[in-house]
PDB file of C-alpha atoms in Angstrom:
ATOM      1  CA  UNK A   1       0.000   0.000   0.000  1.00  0.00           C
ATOM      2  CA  UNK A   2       2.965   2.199   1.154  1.00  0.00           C
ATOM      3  CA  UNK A   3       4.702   1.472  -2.671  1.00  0.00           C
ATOM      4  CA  UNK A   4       1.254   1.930  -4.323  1.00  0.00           C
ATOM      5  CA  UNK A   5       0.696   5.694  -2.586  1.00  0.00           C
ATOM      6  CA  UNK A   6       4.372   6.722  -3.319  1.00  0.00           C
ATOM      7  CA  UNK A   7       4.049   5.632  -6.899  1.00  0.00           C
ATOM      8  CA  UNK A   8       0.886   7.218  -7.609  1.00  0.00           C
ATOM      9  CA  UNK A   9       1.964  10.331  -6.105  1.00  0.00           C
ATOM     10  CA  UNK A  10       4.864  10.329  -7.800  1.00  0.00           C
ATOM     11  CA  UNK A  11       3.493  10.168 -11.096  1.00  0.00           C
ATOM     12  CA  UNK A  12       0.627  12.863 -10.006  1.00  0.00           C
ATOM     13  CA  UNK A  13       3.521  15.066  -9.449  1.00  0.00           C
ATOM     14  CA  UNK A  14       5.686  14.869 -12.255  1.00  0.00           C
ATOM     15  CA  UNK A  15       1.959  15.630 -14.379  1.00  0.00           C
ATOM     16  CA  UNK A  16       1.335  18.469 -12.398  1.00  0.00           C
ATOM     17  CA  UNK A  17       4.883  19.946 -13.059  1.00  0.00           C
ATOM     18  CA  UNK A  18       4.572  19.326 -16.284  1.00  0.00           C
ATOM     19  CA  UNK A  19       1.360  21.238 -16.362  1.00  0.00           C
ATOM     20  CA  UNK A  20       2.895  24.057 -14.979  1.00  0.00           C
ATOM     21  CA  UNK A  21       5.587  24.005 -17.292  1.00  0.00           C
ATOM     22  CA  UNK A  22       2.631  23.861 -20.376  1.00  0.00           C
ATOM     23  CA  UNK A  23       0.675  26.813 -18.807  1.00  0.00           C
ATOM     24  CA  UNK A  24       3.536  28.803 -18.085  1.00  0.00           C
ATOM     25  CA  UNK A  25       5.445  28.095 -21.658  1.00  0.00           C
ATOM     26  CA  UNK A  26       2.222  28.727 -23.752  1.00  0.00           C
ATOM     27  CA  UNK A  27       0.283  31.146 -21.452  1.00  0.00           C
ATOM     28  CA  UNK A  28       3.423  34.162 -20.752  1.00  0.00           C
ATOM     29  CA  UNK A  29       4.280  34.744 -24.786  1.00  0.00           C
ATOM     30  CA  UNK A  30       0.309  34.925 -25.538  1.00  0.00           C
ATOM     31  CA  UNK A  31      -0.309  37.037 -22.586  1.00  0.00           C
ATOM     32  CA  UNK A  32       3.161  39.114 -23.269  1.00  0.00           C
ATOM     33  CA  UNK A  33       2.405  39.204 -27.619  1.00  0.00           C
ATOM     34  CA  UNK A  34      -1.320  41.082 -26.479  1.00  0.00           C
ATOM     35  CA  UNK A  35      -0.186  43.263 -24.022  1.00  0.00           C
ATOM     36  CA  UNK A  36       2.398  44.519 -26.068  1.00  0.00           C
ATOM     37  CA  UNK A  37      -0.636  44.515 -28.988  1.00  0.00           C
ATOM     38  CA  UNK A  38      -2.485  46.525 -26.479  1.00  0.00           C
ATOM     39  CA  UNK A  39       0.301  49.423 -26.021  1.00  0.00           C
ATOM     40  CA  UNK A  40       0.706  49.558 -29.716  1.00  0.00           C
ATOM     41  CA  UNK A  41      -3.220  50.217 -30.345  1.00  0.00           C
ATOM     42  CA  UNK A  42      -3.073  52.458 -27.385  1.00  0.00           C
ATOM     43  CA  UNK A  43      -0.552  54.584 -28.552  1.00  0.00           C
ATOM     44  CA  UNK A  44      -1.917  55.114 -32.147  1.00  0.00           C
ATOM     45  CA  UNK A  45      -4.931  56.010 -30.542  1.00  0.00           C
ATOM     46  CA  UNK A  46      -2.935  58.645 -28.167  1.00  0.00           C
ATOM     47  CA  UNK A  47      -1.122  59.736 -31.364  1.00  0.00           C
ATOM     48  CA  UNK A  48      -4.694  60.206 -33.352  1.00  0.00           C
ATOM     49  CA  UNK A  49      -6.051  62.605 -30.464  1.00  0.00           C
ATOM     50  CA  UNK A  50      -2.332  64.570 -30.387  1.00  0.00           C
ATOM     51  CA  UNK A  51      -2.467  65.004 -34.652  1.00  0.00           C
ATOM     52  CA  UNK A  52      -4.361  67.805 -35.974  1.00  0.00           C
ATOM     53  CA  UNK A  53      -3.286  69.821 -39.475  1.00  0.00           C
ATOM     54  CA  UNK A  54      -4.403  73.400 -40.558  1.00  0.00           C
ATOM     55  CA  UNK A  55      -3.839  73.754 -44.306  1.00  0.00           C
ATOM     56  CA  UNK A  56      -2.777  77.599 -44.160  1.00  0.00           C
ATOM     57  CA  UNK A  57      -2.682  78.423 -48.224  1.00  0.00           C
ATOM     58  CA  UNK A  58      -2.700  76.777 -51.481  1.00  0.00           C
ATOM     59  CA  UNK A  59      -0.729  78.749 -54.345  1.00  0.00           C
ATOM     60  CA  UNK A  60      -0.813  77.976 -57.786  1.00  0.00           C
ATOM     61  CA  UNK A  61       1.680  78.294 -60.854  1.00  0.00           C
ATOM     62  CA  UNK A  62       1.488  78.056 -64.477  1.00  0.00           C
ATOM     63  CA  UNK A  63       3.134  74.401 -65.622  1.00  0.00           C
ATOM     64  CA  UNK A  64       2.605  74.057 -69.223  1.00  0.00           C
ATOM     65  CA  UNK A  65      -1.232  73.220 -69.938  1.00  0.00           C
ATOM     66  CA  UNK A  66      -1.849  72.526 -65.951  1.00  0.00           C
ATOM     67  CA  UNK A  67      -0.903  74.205 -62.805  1.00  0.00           C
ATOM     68  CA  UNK A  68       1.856  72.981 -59.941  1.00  0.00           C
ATOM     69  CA  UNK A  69       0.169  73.483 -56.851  1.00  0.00           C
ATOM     70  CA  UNK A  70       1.763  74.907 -53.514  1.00  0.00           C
ATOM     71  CA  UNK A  71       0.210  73.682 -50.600  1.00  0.00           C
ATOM     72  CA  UNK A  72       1.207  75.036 -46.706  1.00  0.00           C
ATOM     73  CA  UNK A  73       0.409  72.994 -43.915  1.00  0.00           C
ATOM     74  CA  UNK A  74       0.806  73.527 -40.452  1.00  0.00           C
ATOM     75  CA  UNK A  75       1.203  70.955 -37.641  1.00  0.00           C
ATOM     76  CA  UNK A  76      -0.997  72.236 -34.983  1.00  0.00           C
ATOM     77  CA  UNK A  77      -1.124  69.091 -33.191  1.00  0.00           C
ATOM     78  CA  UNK A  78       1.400  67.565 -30.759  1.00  0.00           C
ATOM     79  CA  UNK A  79       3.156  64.652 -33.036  1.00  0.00           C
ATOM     80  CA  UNK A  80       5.595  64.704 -35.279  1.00  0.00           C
ATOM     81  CA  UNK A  81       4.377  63.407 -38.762  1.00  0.00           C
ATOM     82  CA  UNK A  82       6.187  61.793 -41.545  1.00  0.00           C
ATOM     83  CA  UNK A  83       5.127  63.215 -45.007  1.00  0.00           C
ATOM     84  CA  UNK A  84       6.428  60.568 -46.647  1.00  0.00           C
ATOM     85  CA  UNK A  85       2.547  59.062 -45.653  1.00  0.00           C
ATOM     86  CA  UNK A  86       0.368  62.083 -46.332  1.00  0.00           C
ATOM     87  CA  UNK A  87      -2.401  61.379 -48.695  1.00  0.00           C
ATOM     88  CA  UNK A  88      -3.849  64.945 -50.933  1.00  0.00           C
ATOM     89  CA  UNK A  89      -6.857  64.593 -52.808  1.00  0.00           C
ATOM     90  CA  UNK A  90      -7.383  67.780 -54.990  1.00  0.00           C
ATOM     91  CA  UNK A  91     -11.509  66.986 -56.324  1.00  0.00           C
ATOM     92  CA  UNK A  92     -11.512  63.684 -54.661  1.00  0.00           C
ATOM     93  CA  UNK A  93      -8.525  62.236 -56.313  1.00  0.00           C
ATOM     94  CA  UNK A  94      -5.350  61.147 -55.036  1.00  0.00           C
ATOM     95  CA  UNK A  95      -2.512  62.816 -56.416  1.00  0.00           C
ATOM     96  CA  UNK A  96       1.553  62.482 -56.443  1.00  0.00           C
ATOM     97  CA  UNK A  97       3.444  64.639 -54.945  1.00  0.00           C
ATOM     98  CA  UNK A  98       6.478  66.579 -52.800  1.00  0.00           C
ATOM     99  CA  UNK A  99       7.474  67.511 -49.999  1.00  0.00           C
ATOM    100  CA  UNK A 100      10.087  70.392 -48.404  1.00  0.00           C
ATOM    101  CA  UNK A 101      10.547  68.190 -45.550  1.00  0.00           C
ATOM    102  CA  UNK A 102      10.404  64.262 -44.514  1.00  0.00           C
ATOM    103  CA  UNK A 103       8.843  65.154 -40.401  1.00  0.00           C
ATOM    104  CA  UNK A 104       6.393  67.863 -40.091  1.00  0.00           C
ATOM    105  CA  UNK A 105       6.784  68.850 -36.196  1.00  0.00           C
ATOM    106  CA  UNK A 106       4.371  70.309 -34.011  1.00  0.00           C
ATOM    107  CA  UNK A 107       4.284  74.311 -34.593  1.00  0.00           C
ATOM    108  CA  UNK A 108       6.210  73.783 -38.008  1.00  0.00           C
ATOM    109  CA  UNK A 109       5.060  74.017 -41.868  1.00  0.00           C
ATOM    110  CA  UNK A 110       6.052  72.464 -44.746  1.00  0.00           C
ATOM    111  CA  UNK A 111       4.882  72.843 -48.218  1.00  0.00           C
ATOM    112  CA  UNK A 112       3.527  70.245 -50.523  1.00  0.00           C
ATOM    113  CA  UNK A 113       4.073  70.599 -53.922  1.00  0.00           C
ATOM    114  CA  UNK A 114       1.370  68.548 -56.541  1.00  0.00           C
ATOM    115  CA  UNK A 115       2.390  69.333 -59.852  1.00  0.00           C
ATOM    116  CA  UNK A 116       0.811  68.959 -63.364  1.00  0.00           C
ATOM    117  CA  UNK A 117      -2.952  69.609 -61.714  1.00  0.00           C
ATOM    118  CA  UNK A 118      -5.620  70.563 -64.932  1.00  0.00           C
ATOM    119  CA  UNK A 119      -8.795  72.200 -64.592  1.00  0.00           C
ATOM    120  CA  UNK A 120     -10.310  75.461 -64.045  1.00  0.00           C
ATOM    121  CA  UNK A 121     -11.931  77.353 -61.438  1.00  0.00           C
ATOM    122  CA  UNK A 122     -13.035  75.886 -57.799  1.00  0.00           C
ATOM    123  CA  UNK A 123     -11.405  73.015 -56.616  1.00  0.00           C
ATOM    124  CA  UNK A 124     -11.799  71.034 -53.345  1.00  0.00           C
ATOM    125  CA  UNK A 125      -8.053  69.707 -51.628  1.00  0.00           C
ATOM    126  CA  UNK A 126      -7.933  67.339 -48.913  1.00  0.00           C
ATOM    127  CA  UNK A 127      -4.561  66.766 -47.020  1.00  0.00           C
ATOM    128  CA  UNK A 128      -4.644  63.272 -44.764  1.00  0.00           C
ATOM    129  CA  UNK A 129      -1.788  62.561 -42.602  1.00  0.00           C
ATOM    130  CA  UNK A 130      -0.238  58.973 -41.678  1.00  0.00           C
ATOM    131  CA  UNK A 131      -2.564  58.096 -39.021  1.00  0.00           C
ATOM    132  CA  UNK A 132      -6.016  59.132 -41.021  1.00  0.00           C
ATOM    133  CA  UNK A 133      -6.416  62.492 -39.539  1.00  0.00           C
ATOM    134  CA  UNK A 134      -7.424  64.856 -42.287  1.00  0.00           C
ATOM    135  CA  UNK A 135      -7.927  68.826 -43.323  1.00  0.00           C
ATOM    136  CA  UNK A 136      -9.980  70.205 -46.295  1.00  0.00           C
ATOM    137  CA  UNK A 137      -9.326  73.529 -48.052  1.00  0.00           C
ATOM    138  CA  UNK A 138     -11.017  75.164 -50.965  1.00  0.00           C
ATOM    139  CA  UNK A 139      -9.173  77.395 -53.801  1.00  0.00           C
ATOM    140  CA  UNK A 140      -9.485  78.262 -57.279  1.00  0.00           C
ATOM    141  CA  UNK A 141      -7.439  77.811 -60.387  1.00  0.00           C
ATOM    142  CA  UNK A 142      -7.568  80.857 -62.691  1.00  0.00           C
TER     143      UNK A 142
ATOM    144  CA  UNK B   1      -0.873 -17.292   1.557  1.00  0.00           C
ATOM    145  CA  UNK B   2       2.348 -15.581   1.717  1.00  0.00           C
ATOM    146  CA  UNK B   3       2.469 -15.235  -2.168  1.00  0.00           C
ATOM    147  CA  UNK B   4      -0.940 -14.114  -2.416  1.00  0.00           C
ATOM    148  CA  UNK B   5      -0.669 -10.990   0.025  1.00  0.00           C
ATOM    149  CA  UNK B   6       2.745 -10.267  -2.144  1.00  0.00           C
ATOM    150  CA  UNK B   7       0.595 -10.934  -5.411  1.00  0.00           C
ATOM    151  CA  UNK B   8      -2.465  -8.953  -4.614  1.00  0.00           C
ATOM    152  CA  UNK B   9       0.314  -5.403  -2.799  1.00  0.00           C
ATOM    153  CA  UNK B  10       1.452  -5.736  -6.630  1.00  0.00           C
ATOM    154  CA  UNK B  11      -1.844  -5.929  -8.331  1.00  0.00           C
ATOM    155  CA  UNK B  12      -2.142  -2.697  -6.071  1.00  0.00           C
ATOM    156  CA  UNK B  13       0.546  -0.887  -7.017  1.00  0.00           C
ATOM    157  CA  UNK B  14       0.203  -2.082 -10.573  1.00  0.00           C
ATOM    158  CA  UNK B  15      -3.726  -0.181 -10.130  1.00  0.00           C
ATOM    159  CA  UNK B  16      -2.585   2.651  -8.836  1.00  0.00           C
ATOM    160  CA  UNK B  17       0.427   3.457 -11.292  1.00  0.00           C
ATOM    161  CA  UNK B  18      -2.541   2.957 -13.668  1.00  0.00           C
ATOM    162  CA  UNK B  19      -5.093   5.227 -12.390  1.00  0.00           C
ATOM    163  CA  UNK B  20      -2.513   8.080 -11.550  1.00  0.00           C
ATOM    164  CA  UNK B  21      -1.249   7.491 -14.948  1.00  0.00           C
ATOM    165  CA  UNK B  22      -4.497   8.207 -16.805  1.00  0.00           C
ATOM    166  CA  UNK B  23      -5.618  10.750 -14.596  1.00  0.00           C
ATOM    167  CA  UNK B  24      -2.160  13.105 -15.240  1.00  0.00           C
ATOM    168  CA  UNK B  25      -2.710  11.879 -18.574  1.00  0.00           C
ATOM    169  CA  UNK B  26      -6.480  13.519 -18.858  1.00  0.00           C
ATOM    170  CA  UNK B  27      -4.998  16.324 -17.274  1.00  0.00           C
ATOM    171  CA  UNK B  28      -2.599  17.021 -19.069  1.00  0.00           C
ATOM    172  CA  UNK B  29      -4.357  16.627 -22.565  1.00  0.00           C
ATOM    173  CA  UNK B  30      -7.263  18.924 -21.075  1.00  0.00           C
ATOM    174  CA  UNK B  31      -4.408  21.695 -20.075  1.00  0.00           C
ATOM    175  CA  UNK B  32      -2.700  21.256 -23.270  1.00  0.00           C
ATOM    176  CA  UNK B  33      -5.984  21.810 -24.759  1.00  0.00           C
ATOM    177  CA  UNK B  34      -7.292  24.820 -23.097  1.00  0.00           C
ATOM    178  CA  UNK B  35      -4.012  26.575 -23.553  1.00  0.00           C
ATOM    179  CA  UNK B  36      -3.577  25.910 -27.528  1.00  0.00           C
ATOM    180  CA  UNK B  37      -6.642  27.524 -27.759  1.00  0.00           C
ATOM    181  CA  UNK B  38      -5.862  30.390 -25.314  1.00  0.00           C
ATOM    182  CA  UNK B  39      -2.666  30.925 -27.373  1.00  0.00           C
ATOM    183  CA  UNK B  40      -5.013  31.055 -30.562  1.00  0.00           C
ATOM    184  CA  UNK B  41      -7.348  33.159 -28.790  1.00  0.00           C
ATOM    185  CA  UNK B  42      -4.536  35.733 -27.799  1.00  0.00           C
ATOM    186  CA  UNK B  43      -3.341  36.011 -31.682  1.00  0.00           C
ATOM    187  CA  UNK B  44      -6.969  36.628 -32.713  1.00  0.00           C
ATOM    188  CA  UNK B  45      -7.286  39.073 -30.095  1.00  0.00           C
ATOM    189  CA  UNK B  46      -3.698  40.270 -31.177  1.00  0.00           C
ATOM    190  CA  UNK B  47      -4.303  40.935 -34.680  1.00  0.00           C
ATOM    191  CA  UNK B  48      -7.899  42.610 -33.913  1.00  0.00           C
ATOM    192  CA  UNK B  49      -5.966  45.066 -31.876  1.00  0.00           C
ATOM    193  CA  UNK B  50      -2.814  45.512 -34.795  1.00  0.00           C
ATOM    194  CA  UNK B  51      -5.630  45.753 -37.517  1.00  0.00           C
ATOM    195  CA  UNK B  52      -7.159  49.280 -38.220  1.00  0.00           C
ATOM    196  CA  UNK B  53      -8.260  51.081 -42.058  1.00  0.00           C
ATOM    197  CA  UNK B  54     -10.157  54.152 -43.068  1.00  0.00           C
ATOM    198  CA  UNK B  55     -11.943  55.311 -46.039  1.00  0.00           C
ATOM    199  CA  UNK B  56     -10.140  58.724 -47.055  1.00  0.00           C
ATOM    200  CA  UNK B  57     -12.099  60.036 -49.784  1.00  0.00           C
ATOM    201  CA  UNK B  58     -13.988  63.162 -50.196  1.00  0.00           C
ATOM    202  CA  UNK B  59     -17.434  62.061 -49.318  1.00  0.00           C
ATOM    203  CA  UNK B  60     -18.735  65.107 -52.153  1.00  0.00           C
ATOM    204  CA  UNK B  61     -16.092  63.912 -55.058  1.00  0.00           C
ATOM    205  CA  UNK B  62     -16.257  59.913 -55.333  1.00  0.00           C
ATOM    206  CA  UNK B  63     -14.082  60.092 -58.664  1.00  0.00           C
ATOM    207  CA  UNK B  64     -14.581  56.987 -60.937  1.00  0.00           C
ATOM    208  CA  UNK B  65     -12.185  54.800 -63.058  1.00  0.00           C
ATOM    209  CA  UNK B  66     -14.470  53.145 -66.141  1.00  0.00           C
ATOM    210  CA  UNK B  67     -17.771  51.627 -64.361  1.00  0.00           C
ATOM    211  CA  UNK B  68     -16.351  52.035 -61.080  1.00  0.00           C
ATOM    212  CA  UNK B  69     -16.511  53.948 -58.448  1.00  0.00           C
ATOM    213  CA  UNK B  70     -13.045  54.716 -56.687  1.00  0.00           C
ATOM    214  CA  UNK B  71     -12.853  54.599 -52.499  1.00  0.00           C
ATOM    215  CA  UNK B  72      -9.210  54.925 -51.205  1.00  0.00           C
ATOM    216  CA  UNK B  73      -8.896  52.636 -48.332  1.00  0.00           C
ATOM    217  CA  UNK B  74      -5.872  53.648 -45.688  1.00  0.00           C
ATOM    218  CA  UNK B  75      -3.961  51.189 -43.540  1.00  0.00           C
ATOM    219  CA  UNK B  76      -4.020  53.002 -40.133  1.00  0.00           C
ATOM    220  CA  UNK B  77      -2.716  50.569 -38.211  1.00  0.00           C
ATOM    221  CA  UNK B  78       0.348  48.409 -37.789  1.00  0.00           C
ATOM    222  CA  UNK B  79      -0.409  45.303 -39.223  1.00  0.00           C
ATOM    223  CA  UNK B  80      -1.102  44.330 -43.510  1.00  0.00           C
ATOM    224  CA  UNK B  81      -3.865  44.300 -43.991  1.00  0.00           C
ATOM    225  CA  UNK B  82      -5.833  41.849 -47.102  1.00  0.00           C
ATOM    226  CA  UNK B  83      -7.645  43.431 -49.742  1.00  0.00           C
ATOM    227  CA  UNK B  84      -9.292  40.974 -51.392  1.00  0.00           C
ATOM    228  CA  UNK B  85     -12.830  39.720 -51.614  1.00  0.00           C
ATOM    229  CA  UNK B  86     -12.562  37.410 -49.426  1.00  0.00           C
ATOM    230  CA  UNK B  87     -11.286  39.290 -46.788  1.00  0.00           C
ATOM    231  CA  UNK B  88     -13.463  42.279 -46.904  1.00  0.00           C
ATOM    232  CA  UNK B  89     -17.296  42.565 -47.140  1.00  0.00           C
ATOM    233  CA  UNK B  90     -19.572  45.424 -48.178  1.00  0.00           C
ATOM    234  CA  UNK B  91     -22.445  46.966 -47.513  1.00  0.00           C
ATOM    235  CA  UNK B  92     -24.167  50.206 -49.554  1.00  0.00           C
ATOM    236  CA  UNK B  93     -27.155  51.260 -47.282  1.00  0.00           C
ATOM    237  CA  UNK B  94     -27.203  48.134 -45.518  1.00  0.00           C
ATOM    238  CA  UNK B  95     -27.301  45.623 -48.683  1.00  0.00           C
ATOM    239  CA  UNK B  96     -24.278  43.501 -49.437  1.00  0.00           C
ATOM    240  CA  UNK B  97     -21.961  44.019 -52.218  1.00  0.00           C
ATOM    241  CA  UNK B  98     -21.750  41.074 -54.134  1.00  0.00           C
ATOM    242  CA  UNK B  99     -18.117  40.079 -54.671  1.00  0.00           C
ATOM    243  CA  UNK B 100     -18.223  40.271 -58.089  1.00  0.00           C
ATOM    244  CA  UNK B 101     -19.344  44.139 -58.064  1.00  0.00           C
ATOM    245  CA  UNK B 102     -16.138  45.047 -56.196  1.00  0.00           C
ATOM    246  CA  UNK B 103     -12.229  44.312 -55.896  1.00  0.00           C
ATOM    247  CA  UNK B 104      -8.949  45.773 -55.142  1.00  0.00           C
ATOM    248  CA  UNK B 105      -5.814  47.505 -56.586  1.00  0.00           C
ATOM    249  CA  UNK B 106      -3.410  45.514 -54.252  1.00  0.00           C
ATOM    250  CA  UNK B 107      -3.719  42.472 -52.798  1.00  0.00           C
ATOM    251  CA  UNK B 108      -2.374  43.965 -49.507  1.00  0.00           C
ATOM    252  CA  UNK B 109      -1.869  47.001 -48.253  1.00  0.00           C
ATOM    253  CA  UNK B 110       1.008  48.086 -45.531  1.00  0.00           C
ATOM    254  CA  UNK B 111       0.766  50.516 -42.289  1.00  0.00           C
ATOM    255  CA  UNK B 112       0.143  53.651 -43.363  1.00  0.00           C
ATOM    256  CA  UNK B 113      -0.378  53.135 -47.528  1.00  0.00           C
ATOM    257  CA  UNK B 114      -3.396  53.610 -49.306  1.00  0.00           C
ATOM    258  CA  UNK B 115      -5.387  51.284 -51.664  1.00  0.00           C
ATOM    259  CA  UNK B 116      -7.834  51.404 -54.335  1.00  0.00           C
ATOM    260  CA  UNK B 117     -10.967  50.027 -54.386  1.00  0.00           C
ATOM    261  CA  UNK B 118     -12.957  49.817 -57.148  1.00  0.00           C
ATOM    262  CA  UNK B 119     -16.891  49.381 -56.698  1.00  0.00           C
ATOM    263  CA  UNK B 120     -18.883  48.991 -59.934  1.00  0.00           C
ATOM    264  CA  UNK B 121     -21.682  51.808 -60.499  1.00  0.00           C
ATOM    265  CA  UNK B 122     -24.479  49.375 -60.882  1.00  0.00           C
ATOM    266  CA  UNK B 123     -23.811  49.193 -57.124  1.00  0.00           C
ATOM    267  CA  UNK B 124     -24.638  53.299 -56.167  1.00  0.00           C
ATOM    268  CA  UNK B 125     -27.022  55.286 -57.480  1.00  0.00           C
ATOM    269  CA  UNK B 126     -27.059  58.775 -57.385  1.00  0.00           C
ATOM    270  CA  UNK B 127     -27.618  60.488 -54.078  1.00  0.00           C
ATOM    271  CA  UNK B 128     -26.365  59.971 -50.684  1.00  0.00           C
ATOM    272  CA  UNK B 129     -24.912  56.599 -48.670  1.00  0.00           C
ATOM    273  CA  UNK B 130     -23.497  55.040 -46.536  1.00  0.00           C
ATOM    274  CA  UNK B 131     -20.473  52.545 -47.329  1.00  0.00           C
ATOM    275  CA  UNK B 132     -19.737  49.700 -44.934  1.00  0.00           C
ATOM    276  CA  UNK B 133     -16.420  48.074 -45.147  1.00  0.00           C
ATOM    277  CA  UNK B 134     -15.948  45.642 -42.765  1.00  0.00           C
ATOM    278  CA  UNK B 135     -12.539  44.045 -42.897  1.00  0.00           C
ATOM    279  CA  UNK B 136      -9.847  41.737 -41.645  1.00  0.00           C
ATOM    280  CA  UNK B 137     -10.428  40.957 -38.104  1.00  0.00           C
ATOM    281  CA  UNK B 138     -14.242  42.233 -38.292  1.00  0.00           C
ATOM    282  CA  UNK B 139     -12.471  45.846 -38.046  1.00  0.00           C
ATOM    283  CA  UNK B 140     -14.925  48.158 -39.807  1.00  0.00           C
ATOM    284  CA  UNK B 141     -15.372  51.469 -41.170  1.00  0.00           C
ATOM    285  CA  UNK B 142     -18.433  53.644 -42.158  1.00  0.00           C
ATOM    286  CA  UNK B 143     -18.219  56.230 -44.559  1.00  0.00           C
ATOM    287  CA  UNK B 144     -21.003  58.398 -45.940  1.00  0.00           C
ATOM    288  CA  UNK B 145     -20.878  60.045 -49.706  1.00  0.00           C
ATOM    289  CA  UNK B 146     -22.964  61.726 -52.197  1.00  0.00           C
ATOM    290  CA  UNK B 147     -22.562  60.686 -55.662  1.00  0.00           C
TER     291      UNK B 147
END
């Protein structure tokens, strides 16, 4: 009886370290991977309250049969912004285009520069940053 | 009758290794179990949070490419993200998209780029609506336009 006790505890134990082990291997990383997940969302979200643009002015010049456009934007918000990731629409409609600097920081501007734009008249510009925070501004080509 | 009380400790013991063996056994199948699909879980629940897009367009100038309506879709969040039909679903004013009315200028798009989408005109009318986007990870977006 003594033997039989011993035994059976003996294997009872080894499966409960080994349970351990299988809660603590798998269990840490997946609880580590979402808190980390967590932070990240967290801190986009942070960074999308602390981003705000003002577009300030829009000049245009004479390029051949279109016009290159001149846009200012200031950073009014509180995070630094690569322009690298800006979006423009100029009448709904993504366009390429430049920039005088690669990090807009807060209090700065920088101009945009969209070139080769056609059409006459008023015309609707939308500036979105890297994180999907957006500005609209109207102007018209002569 | 010595034999027999030596026979029948060993038939004990033999029992015993048996039933603690199939009993850590259970135990640890259950554990292993419940914790694959915790670790599943937590990458679900991982890539929900990673997993973010918005619709960037103009809702008053919804340009067009041939019989399609253009929406520019923008990764927002740090993960790819799957633009395909499969992965995304859409609704105009509450009715689905079929997925042959609709697809994708990438197959993927990375943080902070910017796809097309294409939606074929038969789809909207003129007038105002609401697009429903609902992607990867049930992540969705609502956007309303006038066409």
């Amino acid at each position: 009886m003594g033997f039989s006790l011993v035994g059976a505890a003996a294997i009872i134990g080894v499966s409960i370290l080994m349970i351990i082990e299988i809660i603590v291997s798998t269990g840490v990383p997946t609880i580590t991977n979402v808190d980390e997940a967590f932070d990240e969302m967290r801190n986009r979200a942070v960074d999308q309250v602390q981003t705000d643009i003002n577009i300030t002015g829009v000049t245009s010049l004479v390029n051949g049969s279109g016009y290159d456009i001149n846009i200012t934007v200031e950073n009014t918000g509180s995070v630094s912004l690569e322009t690298a990731n800006f979006d423009i629409l100029i009448n709904g409609t993504i366009n390429d285009f430049s920039c005088s600097k690669s990090y807009i920081h807060p209090q700065n501007i920088v101009y945009f520069n969209v070139p080769s734009i056609t059409g006459l008249g008023a015309q609707k510009l939308k500036v979105i940053t890297n994180n999907g925070i957006s500005d609209y501004y109207e102007f018209n080509l002569p | 009758m010595g034999f027999s009380l030596t026979g029948t400790h060993v038939v004990f013991f033999i029992a015993s290794v048996i039933i603690a063996s199939a009993v850590s056994g259970v135990f640890i199948a259950v554990i292993d179990g419940v914790m694959t699909s915790f670790s599943e879980r937590g990458k679900i629940i991982e890539e929900n949070l990673d997993t973010n897009f918005i619709i960037i367009n103009d809702p008053d100038n919804i340009p067009t490419s041939g019989s399609f309506y253009v929406f520019y879709i923008k990764n927002i969040g740090s993960r790819k993200v799957a633009t395909t039909n499969e992965t995304f679903n859409l609704f105009i004013d509450g009715e689905i998209v079929v997925t042959e009315n609709f697809n994708f200028s990438d197959t993927s798009i990375k943080p902070e780029e910017v796809t097309n989408l294409l939606i074929d005109n038969s789809e909207i009318l003129a007038g105002d609506h609401t697009l429903r986007a609902v992607g990867p990870q049930d992540i969705v977006d609502e956007f309303i336009f006038s066409i």
